Coordinates of C-alpha atoms in Angstrom, one line a residue:
X1 CA -18.2 2.5 -30.1
X2 CA -17.8 4.9 -27.2
X3 CA -19.4 3.2 -24.2
X4 CA -19.6 6.6 -22.3
X5 CA -22.0 7.9 -25.0
X6 CA -24.6 5.1 -24.3
X7 CA -24.0 4.5 -20.5
X8 CA -23.7 7.5 -18.3
X9 CA -22.3 5.4 -15.4
X10 CA -19.0 5.1 -17.4
X11 CA -18.5 8.9 -17.7
X12 CA -15.7 10.5 -15.7
X13 CA -16.8 12.8 -13.0
X14 CA -15.2 16.1 -14.0
X15 CA -15.9 19.2 -11.9
X16 CA -18.3 21.6 -13.7
X17 CA -18.2 24.7 -11.5
X18 CA -15.6 27.3 -10.5
X19 CA -16.8 27.9 -6.9
X20 CA -14.2 25.7 -5.3
X21 CA -11.6 26.5 -2.6
X22 CA -8.4 24.5 -3.0
X23 CA -5.9 23.5 -0.3
X24 CA -2.5 21.7 -0.5
X25 CA -2.7 18.5 1.5
X26 CA 0.8 19.1 2.8
X27 CA -0.6 21.9 5.0
X28 CA -2.7 21.6 8.2
X29 CA -5.4 20.5 9.0
X30 CA -4.6 17.7 6.5
X31 CA -2.2 14.9 7.6
X32 CA -0.4 12.8 5.0
X33 CA 0.7 9.3 6.2
X34 CA 3.2 6.7 4.7
X35 CA 5.2 9.2 2.6
X36 CA 8.0 11.6 2.7
X37 CA 8.0 14.9 0.8
X38 CA 10.3 17.5 -0.7
X39 CA 10.0 20.2 -3.4
X40 CA 9.9 17.6 -6.1
X41 CA 6.9 15.6 -4.6
X42 CA 6.2 12.6 -2.6
X43 CA 8.4 9.5 -2.1
X44 CA 8.6 6.5 0.3
X45 CA 12.2 6.3 1.6
X46 CA 15.4 8.5 1.5
X47 CA 16.7 8.9 -2.0
X48 CA 20.2 7.8 -1.1
X49 CA 19.2 4.5 0.5
X50 CA 16.9 3.8 -2.5
X51 CA 19.6 4.5 -5.0
X52 CA 22.1 2.4 -3.0
X53 CA 19.7 -0.6 -3.0
X54 CA 19.2 -1.0 -6.7
X55 CA 17.9 0.9 -9.8
X56 CA 14.4 -0.5 -9.5
X57 CA 14.0 0.7 -5.9
X58 CA 15.5 4.1 -6.9
X59 CA 12.7 4.6 -9.5
X60 CA 9.8 2.9 -7.7
X61 CA 10.5 5.0 -4.6
X62 CA 8.6 7.8 -6.4
X63 CA 5.4 5.7 -6.5
X64 CA 3.1 6.5 -3.7
X65 CA 1.9 3.1 -2.5
X66 CA 0.7 3.3 1.0
X67 CA 0.2 7.0 1.0
X68 CA -2.9 8.5 2.6
X69 CA -4.3 11.9 3.5
X70 CA -6.8 12.1 6.4
X71 CA -9.0 14.9 7.6
X72 CA -12.6 15.7 8.6
X73 CA -15.1 17.7 6.6
X74 CA -18.8 18.4 6.2
X75 CA -18.4 19.2 2.5
X76 CA -21.0 17.8 0.1
X77 CA -18.4 17.4 -2.7
X78 CA -14.6 17.1 -2.8
X79 CA -12.5 17.9 -5.8
X80 CA -9.1 16.4 -6.3
X81 CA -6.6 18.4 -8.4
X82 CA -3.4 16.3 -8.7
X83 CA -0.1 17.1 -10.3
X84 CA 1.6 13.8 -11.1
X85 CA 4.8 12.1 -12.4
X86 CA 5.8 8.6 -13.5
X87 CA 2.3 7.5 -14.3
X88 CA 2.2 3.7 -14.9
X89 CA -0.1 1.9 -17.4
X90 CA -0.2 -1.9 -17.6
X91 CA -2.5 -4.2 -19.5
X92 CA -3.3 -6.4 -16.5
X93 CA -3.6 -3.7 -13.8
X94 CA -6.7 -1.4 -13.6
X95 CA -5.7 2.2 -14.2
X96 CA -7.8 3.2 -11.2
X97 CA -5.4 1.2 -9.0
X98 CA -2.1 2.2 -10.6
X99 CA -2.9 6.0 -11.0
X100 CA -6.2 6.7 -9.1
X101 CA -7.0 8.0 -5.7
X102 CA -9.9 6.5 -3.7
X103 CA -11.9 8.0 -0.9
X104 CA -13.4 6.5 2.3
X105 CA -15.9 8.4 4.6
X106 CA -15.9 7.1 8.1
X107 CA -14.3 3.9 6.8
X108 CA -16.9 3.4 4.0
X109 CA -15.8 3.5 0.4
X110 CA -17.5 6.4 -1.4
X111 CA -15.8 6.5 -4.8
X112 CA -12.6 6.8 -6.8
X113 CA -11.1 9.9 -8.3
X114 CA -10.7 8.2 -11.7
X115 CA -7.8 9.3 -13.9
X116 CA -8.4 9.8 -17.7
X117 CA -6.6 7.3 -20.0
X118 CA -4.9 10.2 -21.8
X119 CA -3.4 11.6 -18.5
X120 CA -0.1 13.4 -19.0
X121 CA 1.0 15.2 -15.8
X122 CA -2.1 15.2 -13.7
X123 CA -5.9 15.4 -13.6
X124 CA -8.9 16.8 -11.8
X125 CA -11.8 14.8 -10.5
X126 CA -14.8 15.2 -8.2
X127 CA -16.7 13.0 -5.8
X128 CA -20.0 13.6 -3.8
X129 CA -19.5 12.6 -0.2
X130 CA -22.7 13.7 1.5
X131 CA -22.5 17.0 3.4
X132 CA -22.3 15.7 7.0
X133 CA -19.2 15.9 9.2
X134 CA -17.2 12.7 8.4
X135 CA -13.7 11.5 8.7
X136 CA -12.1 11.2 5.3
X137 CA -9.2 9.0 4.2
X138 CA -8.0 9.3 0.6
X139 CA -5.5 6.6 -0.6
X140 CA -2.8 7.6 -3.0
X141 CA -2.0 5.8 -6.3
X142 CA -0.1 2.5 -6.0
X143 CA 2.1 2.6 -9.1
X144 CA 2.4 6.3 -10.0
X145 CA 4.2 9.4 -8.6
X146 CA 2.4 12.4 -7.1
X147 CA 4.0 15.8 -7.1
X148 CA 1.2 17.9 -5.5
X149 CA -2.3 16.8 -4.6
X150 CA -4.8 19.6 -3.8
X151 CA -8.3 19.2 -2.5
X152 CA -11.1 21.5 -3.3
X153 CA -14.3 22.2 -1.2
X154 CA -17.4 24.3 -1.7
X155 CA -17.2 27.7 0.0
X156 CA -18.3 27.6 3.6
X157 CA -17.3 24.0 4.1
X158 CA -15.6 23.0 7.4
X159 CA -12.3 21.2 7.2
X160 CA -10.7 19.8 10.4
X161 CA -7.9 17.6 11.5
X162 CA -8.8 13.9 11.7
X163 CA -8.2 11.8 14.9
X164 CA -4.9 10.0 15.1
X165 CA -4.8 6.3 14.3
X166 CA -5.3 4.1 17.3
X167 CA -1.9 2.6 16.5
X168 CA 0.3 5.5 15.6
X169 CA 3.7 3.7 15.2
X170 CA 3.5 2.4 11.6
X171 CA 3.4 -1.2 10.6
X172 CA 6.2 -1.6 8.0
X173 CA 5.8 -3.9 5.0
X174 CA 8.7 -4.9 2.8
X175 CA 8.3 -7.0 -0.4
X176 CA 7.5 -7.3 -4.1
X177 CA 5.0 -6.0 -6.6
X178 CA 2.3 -7.7 -4.5
X179 CA 3.4 -5.7 -1.5
X180 CA 3.3 -2.5 -3.6
X181 CA -0.3 -3.2 -4.5
X182 CA -0.3 -4.9 -8.0
X183 CA -2.9 -5.5 -9.2
X184 CA -5.6 -4.0 -7.0
X185 CA -8.5 -2.3 -8.8
X186 CA -8.1 0.7 -6.6
X187 CA -5.6 1.8 -3.9
X188 CA -7.9 1.1 -1.0
X189 CA -8.0 -2.6 -1.9
X190 CA -4.3 -3.2 -1.4
X191 CA -4.1 -5.5 1.6
X192 CA -2.1 -3.0 3.8
X193 CA -4.8 -0.3 3.3
X194 CA -7.5 -2.8 4.1
X195 CA -5.7 -3.7 7.4
X196 CA -5.1 0.0 8.2
X197 CA -8.8 0.6 8.1
X198 CA -9.7 -2.5 10.0
X199 CA -7.1 -2.1 12.8
X200 CA -6.8 1.7 12.8
X201 CA -3.0 1.5 12.3
X202 CA -0.6 3.6 10.4
X203 CA 1.7 1.9 7.9
X204 CA 4.6 2.3 5.5
X205 CA 4.6 0.4 2.2
X206 CA 8.1 -0.6 1.1
X207 CA 7.0 -2.8 -1.7
X208 CA 9.1 -2.5 -4.9
X209 CA 7.9 -4.2 -8.0
X210 CA 10.5 -6.8 -9.2
X211 CA 13.1 -5.1 -7.0
X212 CA 12.8 -6.5 -3.4
X213 CA 15.8 -8.8 -3.3
X214 CA 16.6 -8.8 0.4
X215 CA 19.6 -6.4 0.2
X216 CA 21.4 -5.8 3.5
X217 CA 21.3 -2.0 3.0
X218 CA 17.5 -2.2 2.9
X219 CA 17.4 -4.3 6.1
X220 CA 19.7 -1.9 7.8
X221 CA 17.4 1.0 6.8
X222 CA 14.3 -0.8 8.0
X223 CA 15.9 -1.8 11.2
X224 CA 16.3 1.9 12.2
X225 CA 12.6 2.7 11.7
X226 CA 10.3 3.3 14.7
X227 CA 7.6 0.8 14.0
X228 CA 4.9 -1.3 15.7
X229 CA 5.4 -4.4 13.6
X230 CA 7.3 -5.6 10.5
X231 CA 5.9 -7.8 7.7
X232 CA 8.6 -9.5 5.6
X233 CA 7.4 -10.7 2.2
X234 CA 9.9 -10.6 -0.6
X235 CA 9.8 -14.3 -1.7
X236 CA 8.6 -13.4 -5.2
X237 CA 11.5 -11.2 -6.1
X238 CA 14.3 -13.4 -4.9
X239 CA 15.8 -14.5 -8.3
X240 CA 16.3 -18.1 -7.1
X241 CA 15.8 -20.4 -4.2
X242 CA 19.5 -20.2 -3.5
X243 CA 19.2 -16.4 -3.3
X244 CA 16.3 -16.5 -1.0
X245 CA 18.1 -19.0 1.3
X246 CA 21.2 -16.8 1.3
X247 CA 19.4 -13.6 2.2
X248 CA 16.2 -14.3 4.1
X249 CA 17.6 -15.4 7.5
X250 CA 20.3 -12.7 7.4
X251 CA 17.7 -10.0 6.5
X252 CA 15.6 -11.0 9.5
X253 CA 18.7 -11.2 11.7
X254 CA 19.6 -7.5 10.9
X255 CA 16.1 -6.4 11.9
X256 CA 16.1 -8.6 15.0
X257 CA 19.6 -7.5 16.1
X258 CA 18.5 -3.9 16.2
X259 CA 15.0 -4.4 17.5
X260 CA 14.9 -7.5 19.7
X261 CA 11.2 -7.1 20.8
X262 CA 9.7 -6.1 17.5
X263 CA 6.8 -8.3 16.2
X264 CA 8.0 -9.8 12.8
X265 CA 5.5 -11.6 10.5
X266 CA 7.0 -13.6 7.7
X267 CA 5.0 -14.5 4.6
X268 CA 5.8 -16.9 1.8
X269 CA 4.4 -15.9 -1.6
X270 CA 0.5 -16.0 -1.8
X271 CA 0.3 -18.9 -4.3
X272 CA -2.6 -21.3 -4.7
X273 CA -1.7 -24.6 -6.3
X274 CA 2.1 -24.2 -5.7
X275 CA 4.6 -26.0 -7.8
X276 CA 7.7 -27.8 -6.4
X277 CA 9.9 -24.7 -6.4
X278 CA 7.3 -22.6 -4.7
X279 CA 7.1 -25.2 -1.9
X280 CA 10.8 -25.0 -1.5
X281 CA 10.6 -21.2 -1.2
X282 CA 7.9 -21.5 1.4
X283 CA 10.0 -23.9 3.4
X284 CA 13.0 -21.5 3.3
X285 CA 10.9 -18.7 4.7
X286 CA 9.4 -21.1 7.3
X287 CA 12.9 -22.3 8.3
X288 CA 13.9 -18.7 9.2
X289 CA 10.8 -18.6 11.4
X290 CA 11.5 -22.0 13.0
X291 CA 15.1 -21.3 13.7
X292 CA 14.1 -18.0 15.4
X293 CA 11.5 -19.9 17.5
X294 CA 14.0 -22.6 18.5
X295 CA 16.4 -19.8 19.6
X296 CA 13.8 -18.5 22.0
X297 CA 12.3 -15.7 19.9
X298 CA 8.7 -15.4 21.0
X299 CA 7.7 -12.5 18.8
X300 CA 8.1 -14.0 15.3
X301 CA 5.2 -15.3 13.2
X302 CA 4.8 -17.2 9.9
X303 CA 1.9 -17.2 7.4
X304 CA 1.9 -19.9 4.8
X305 CA 1.2 -18.2 1.5
X306 CA 0.1 -21.4 -0.2
X307 CA -3.0 -21.3 2.0
X308 CA -3.9 -17.7 1.9
X309 CA -6.2 -17.8 -1.2
X310 CA -8.1 -20.7 0.3
X311 CA -9.8 -18.2 2.6
X312 CA -12.1 -17.3 -0.3
X313 CA -11.9 -18.0 -4.0
X314 CA -8.9 -20.2 -4.3
X315 CA -7.3 -19.7 -7.8
X316 CA -9.8 -16.9 -8.5
X317 CA -7.7 -14.5 -6.4
X318 CA -5.1 -13.4 -9.0
X319 CA -5.1 -11.7 -12.4
X320 CA -2.2 -13.8 -13.8
X321 CA -1.5 -16.6 -11.3
X322 CA 0.8 -14.2 -9.5
X323 CA -0.6 -10.8 -8.8
X324 CA -3.7 -10.6 -6.6
X325 CA -6.9 -9.1 -7.7
X326 CA -9.2 -7.5 -5.1
X327 CA -10.3 -10.9 -4.0
X328 CA -6.8 -12.0 -3.5
X329 CA -5.8 -8.9 -1.5
X330 CA -8.9 -9.4 0.7
X331 CA -7.7 -12.9 1.4
X332 CA -4.2 -11.6 2.3
X333 CA -5.7 -9.0 4.7
X334 CA -7.9 -11.6 6.4
X335 CA -4.9 -14.0 6.8
X336 CA -2.9 -11.3 8.5
X337 CA -5.6 -9.7 10.5
X338 CA -5.7 -12.1 13.5
X339 CA -1.9 -12.2 13.8
X340 CA -1.3 -8.5 13.3
X341 CA -4.3 -7.5 15.4
X342 CA -3.1 -9.6 18.3
X343 CA 0.5 -8.2 18.3
X344 CA -0.7 -4.6 18.0
X345 CA -2.8 -5.1 21.1
X346 CA 0.2 -6.2 23.2

């Protein structure tokens, strides 16, 4: 049975008219955040550093997690026309999250540009946004690559530059598939995007699914970034407790050695009902924090991942006892909000 034939609310919103004026989001007045760009498309960090780190980071660097485009418009409708690459499909991850774009108008969710299941190298989709001048944020896909996104507007629409974020230096996040956004139902529900809207702060997402192993070359790259805060969260991708212990303190030390006053927030994996190994991992991360504090570091913070899901929902916060669903990501955002909010106000 084709559900779309009996329930119109499941039908994809495909533009029906031709009177649309398209613009490349790489050009003013649009502003793209969290991503780099060249003639091949968008990416998250320099190719050479990604390739030197490991093959997973090299490939996942093309995924646009954390990417956003912002602008103001009074258009009644907005059409997305996206050319894409490296589209990811997974059985436990909503396609709207891995390959969709979602839109916020003055911070309020208005809808998702939903990709068709038979997508090959891109798609076109339309959303109605109201017709009054609003500030628009569109979040890029979490687990797919984007070559060229264009936005279309009805003739006569006004399109202007959006105001800058209140915190313009980005918060940088480094970690695992969870950091990259798996398995949020749509990009705006990844915890960094939630925090970006709450705190009006730019950010860079350096989450690499299965590939964040605390390499020193990654730490050296991050240490050179001009950032307002750093969130360190790669517990899940450390192959063993021994690997985590051998790399976690040294990774932090590289960052701290280059940026002695940078706020650094350390997370252990967000795991309700942890087993014995997961508790050992938590204690390794906490030990890095406690050692730094004992050495006089007053700008380092620790969040116990075993308690995060208790904010709301407990073990209802994941899709597979590992990757957060939207509820889990909301819990992560609420756990970080008071800490990150406080350091960004300093």
